[in-house]
mmCIF file of C-alpha atoms in Angstrom:
data_model
loop_
_atom_site.group_PDB
_atom_site.id
_atom_site.type_symbol
_atom_site.label_atom_id
_atom_site.label_comp_id
_atom_site.label_asym_id
_atom_site.label_seq_id
_atom_site.Cartn_x
_atom_site.Cartn_y
_atom_site.Cartn_z
ATOM 1 C CA THR A 1 0.000 0.000 0.000
ATOM 2 C CA ARG A 2 0.969 3.643 -0.042
ATOM 3 C CA THR A 3 1.557 3.817 3.709
ATOM 4 C CA GLY A 4 3.134 0.427 4.306
ATOM 5 C CA PRO A 5 2.360 -3.269 4.368
ATOM 6 C CA ALA A 6 -1.262 -4.397 4.551
ATOM 7 C CA PRO A 7 -1.241 -7.886 6.060
ATOM 8 C CA ILE A 8 -5.011 -8.378 5.736
ATOM 9 C CA ALA A 9 -4.982 -7.519 2.031
ATOM 10 C CA GLU A 10 -1.838 -9.604 1.462
ATOM 11 C CA GLU A 11 -3.529 -12.598 3.079
ATOM 12 C CA GLY A 12 -6.584 -12.203 0.825
ATOM 13 C CA VAL A 13 -4.435 -11.879 -2.282
ATOM 14 C CA ALA A 14 -2.538 -15.034 -1.288
ATOM 15 C CA LEU A 15 -5.811 -16.977 -1.020
ATOM 16 C CA ILE A 16 -6.925 -15.764 -4.443
ATOM 17 C CA ARG A 17 -3.472 -16.535 -5.865
ATOM 18 C CA ASP A 18 -3.898 -20.127 -4.668
ATOM 19 C CA LEU A 19 -7.224 -20.367 -6.517
ATOM 20 C CA TYR A 20 -5.628 -19.150 -9.734
ATOM 21 C CA ALA A 21 -2.754 -21.620 -9.307
ATOM 22 C CA ILE A 22 -5.265 -24.472 -9.228
ATOM 23 C CA GLU A 23 -6.978 -23.075 -12.339
ATOM 24 C CA ALA A 24 -3.635 -22.861 -14.139
ATOM 25 C CA GLU A 25 -3.000 -26.546 -13.408
ATOM 26 C CA ILE A 26 -6.360 -27.712 -14.769
ATOM 27 C CA ARG A 27 -6.608 -25.348 -17.751
ATOM 28 C CA GLY A 28 -7.273 -27.364 -20.896
ATOM 29 C CA SER A 29 -8.754 -30.346 -19.055
ATOM 30 C CA ASP A 30 -12.228 -31.577 -19.868
ATOM 31 C CA PRO A 31 -15.091 -30.000 -17.865
ATOM 32 C CA ALA A 32 -15.791 -33.124 -15.790
ATOM 33 C CA THR A 33 -12.168 -33.311 -14.615
ATOM 34 C CA ARG A 34 -12.082 -29.611 -13.876
ATOM 35 C CA LEU A 35 -15.259 -29.877 -11.800
ATOM 36 C CA VAL A 36 -13.908 -32.761 -9.711
ATOM 37 C CA ILE A 37 -10.617 -30.982 -9.016
ATOM 38 C CA ARG A 38 -12.418 -27.748 -8.190
ATOM 39 C CA GLN A 39 -14.691 -29.549 -5.737
ATOM 40 C CA GLU A 40 -11.701 -31.214 -4.061
ATOM 41 C CA ARG A 41 -9.224 -28.341 -4.014
ATOM 42 C CA SER A 42 -10.931 -25.019 -4.785
ATOM 43 C CA ALA A 43 -14.070 -25.429 -2.663
ATOM 44 C CA PRO A 44 -12.060 -25.571 0.601
ATOM 45 C CA LEU A 45 -10.179 -22.438 -0.490
ATOM 46 C CA ILE A 46 -13.459 -20.633 -1.170
ATOM 47 C CA ALA A 47 -14.617 -21.649 2.329
ATOM 48 C CA ARG A 48 -11.376 -20.167 3.730
ATOM 49 C CA ILE A 49 -11.964 -16.966 1.752
ATOM 50 C CA ASP A 50 -15.495 -16.777 3.176
ATOM 51 C CA GLY A 51 -14.132 -17.150 6.706
ATOM 52 C CA TRP A 52 -11.389 -14.601 6.052
ATOM 53 C CA LEU A 53 -13.933 -12.159 4.622
ATOM 54 C CA THR A 54 -16.396 -12.547 7.508
ATOM 55 C CA HIS A 55 -13.643 -12.273 10.124
ATOM 56 C CA HIS A 56 -12.079 -9.112 8.726
ATOM 57 C CA ARG A 57 -15.310 -7.338 7.760
ATOM 58 C CA ALA A 58 -16.412 -7.570 11.400
ATOM 59 C CA ARG A 59 -13.171 -5.922 12.570
ATOM 60 C CA THR A 60 -12.649 -3.283 9.886
ATOM 61 C CA SER A 61 -14.352 0.082 9.564
ATOM 62 C CA ALA A 62 -16.699 0.060 6.559
ATOM 63 C CA LYS A 63 -15.531 3.586 5.663
ATOM 64 C CA SER A 64 -11.835 2.687 5.448
ATOM 65 C CA PRO A 65 -10.306 1.760 2.075
ATOM 66 C CA LEU A 66 -9.879 -1.831 3.277
ATOM 67 C CA GLY A 67 -13.474 -1.910 4.546
ATOM 68 C CA GLU A 68 -14.731 -0.665 1.179
ATOM 69 C CA ALA A 69 -12.660 -3.310 -0.621
ATOM 70 C CA LEU A 70 -14.010 -6.046 1.644
ATOM 71 C CA ALA A 71 -17.579 -4.813 1.059
ATOM 72 C CA TYR A 72 -16.958 -4.976 -2.695
ATOM 73 C CA ILE A 73 -15.705 -8.565 -2.406
ATOM 74 C CA ALA A 74 -18.724 -9.509 -0.301
ATOM 75 C CA LYS A 75 -21.081 -7.930 -2.835
ATOM 76 C CA TYR A 76 -19.771 -10.152 -5.649
ATOM 77 C CA ARG A 77 -18.937 -13.228 -3.569
ATOM 78 C CA GLU A 78 -21.865 -15.282 -4.865
ATOM 79 C CA GLY A 79 -20.630 -14.928 -8.434
ATOM 80 C CA LEU A 80 -17.189 -16.171 -7.441
ATOM 81 C CA GLY A 81 -18.589 -19.557 -6.430
ATOM 82 C CA ARG A 82 -20.245 -20.280 -9.777
ATOM 83 C CA PHE A 83 -17.132 -21.901 -11.208
ATOM 84 C CA LEU A 84 -17.415 -24.569 -8.489
ATOM 85 C CA THR A 85 -20.677 -25.927 -9.909
ATOM 86 C CA ASP A 86 -19.840 -26.151 -13.620
ATOM 87 C CA GLY A 87 -16.560 -27.333 -15.116
ATOM 88 C CA ARG A 88 -17.177 -25.296 -18.272
ATOM 89 C CA VAL A 89 -17.225 -21.972 -16.430
ATOM 90 C CA GLU A 90 -13.963 -20.063 -16.018
ATOM 91 C CA ILE A 91 -13.008 -18.531 -12.690
ATOM 92 C CA ASP A 92 -13.116 -15.073 -14.293
ATOM 93 C CA SER A 93 -14.127 -13.399 -17.528
ATOM 94 C CA ASN A 94 -10.608 -12.457 -18.674
ATOM 95 C CA THR A 95 -10.704 -14.774 -21.695
ATOM 96 C CA VAL A 96 -13.957 -13.268 -22.940
ATOM 97 C CA GLU A 97 -12.784 -9.729 -22.248
ATOM 98 C CA ARG A 98 -9.556 -10.274 -24.196
ATOM 99 C CA THR A 99 -11.578 -11.681 -27.088
ATOM 100 C CA ILE A 100 -14.015 -8.765 -27.339
ATOM 101 C CA ARG A 101 -11.521 -5.972 -26.565
ATOM 102 C CA PRO A 102 -10.633 -5.304 -30.252
ATOM 103 C CA ILE A 103 -14.316 -5.171 -31.164
ATOM 104 C CA THR A 104 -15.203 -2.718 -28.416
ATOM 105 C CA LEU A 105 -12.141 -0.531 -29.020
ATOM 106 C CA ASN A 106 -12.906 -0.386 -32.738
ATOM 107 C CA ARG A 107 -16.525 0.521 -31.998
ATOM 108 C CA LYS A 108 -15.442 3.212 -29.545
ATOM 109 C CA ASN A 109 -12.875 4.655 -31.966
ATOM 110 C CA ALA A 110 -15.428 4.660 -34.779
ATOM 111 C CA LEU A 111 -17.625 7.001 -32.771
ATOM 112 C CA PHE A 112 -15.076 9.699 -33.513
ATOM 113 C CA ALA A 113 -14.748 8.974 -37.233
ATOM 114 C CA VAL A 114 -15.350 12.118 -39.270
ATOM 115 C CA THR A 115 -17.096 10.346 -42.128
ATOM 116 C CA THR A 116 -19.059 7.138 -42.462
ATOM 117 C CA ARG A 117 -16.557 6.108 -45.153
ATOM 118 C CA LEU A 118 -13.820 5.880 -42.488
ATOM 119 C CA ALA A 119 -16.010 4.099 -39.962
ATOM 120 C CA PRO A 120 -16.118 0.294 -39.876
ATOM 121 C CA PRO A 121 -19.177 -1.206 -41.534
ATOM 122 C CA ALA A 122 -20.603 -2.897 -38.420
ATOM 123 C CA GLY A 123 -23.376 -0.668 -37.150
ATOM 124 C CA PHE A 124 -22.205 2.518 -38.830
ATOM 125 C CA ARG A 125 -24.063 2.460 -42.139
ATOM 126 C CA ARG A 126 -26.183 5.462 -41.423
ATOM 127 C CA LYS A 127 -26.999 8.514 -43.473
ATOM 128 C CA ALA A 128 -25.535 10.778 -40.838
ATOM 129 C CA LEU A 129 -23.061 9.934 -38.101
ATOM 130 C CA ARG A 130 -23.550 12.204 -35.169
ATOM 131 C CA HIS A 131 -20.695 13.576 -33.114
ATOM 132 C CA VAL A 132 -21.110 14.968 -29.619
ATOM 133 C CA HIS A 133 -18.549 17.380 -28.258
ATOM 134 C CA SER A 134 -18.975 19.911 -25.469
ATOM 135 C CA ASP A 135 -22.756 19.445 -25.367
ATOM 136 C CA VAL A 136 -23.018 20.389 -29.067
ATOM 137 C CA VAL A 137 -24.333 17.850 -31.558
ATOM 138 C CA CYS A 138 -22.933 18.279 -35.067
ATOM 139 C CA ASP A 139 -24.334 16.313 -37.974
ATOM 140 C CA VAL A 140 -21.437 14.794 -39.941
ATOM 141 C CA SER A 141 -23.380 15.054 -43.190
ATOM 142 C CA TYR A 142 -23.403 18.831 -42.622
ATOM 143 C CA ALA A 143 -19.694 18.906 -41.784
ATOM 144 C CA ARG A 144 -18.825 16.890 -44.900
ATOM 145 C CA ARG A 145 -20.156 19.682 -47.147
ATOM 146 C CA GLY A 146 -16.852 21.536 -47.424
ATOM 147 C CA ASP A 147 -16.074 20.658 -43.785
ATOM 148 C CA ALA A 148 -18.142 23.645 -42.714
ATOM 149 C CA GLY A 149 -18.392 23.856 -38.979
ATOM 150 C CA ARG A 150 -15.534 21.408 -38.321
ATOM 151 C CA SER A 151 -13.598 23.929 -36.231
ATOM 152 C CA SER A 152 -16.499 24.023 -33.775
ATOM 153 C CA TRP A 153 -15.902 20.343 -32.963
ATOM 154 C CA TYR A 154 -12.598 20.940 -31.215
#
């Protein structure tokens, strides 16, 4: 942390690191095998995380940064256990997020394309692409006529 070591946080990170180590070992296995190993090895770790979370939430101020982090973990705790009931489910969504990142970045970047000709075809075949800047909406079809009004965009 910024002010020094945080033994409570370090303990929680170590427990989560152990979960990810198990997942690294079983990655690529068939779902049935993954489920069995998760039930044998990951379920006890999740129980330890639950105990750790309950213990430290009772002793930490909810307004402190650590208390807020523990409240966040508790809020999403139910979702963490889903990978224990289905061998097809990953422990996190990192694989999906890495897969869709180029699509979402391209879509986001296309919002700032000056013309529809420069925008990717997916979802951008419109007569007029609208651009919002500083609470002013400029119609691109207007700006394309000699680029009139373009200086007002920036």
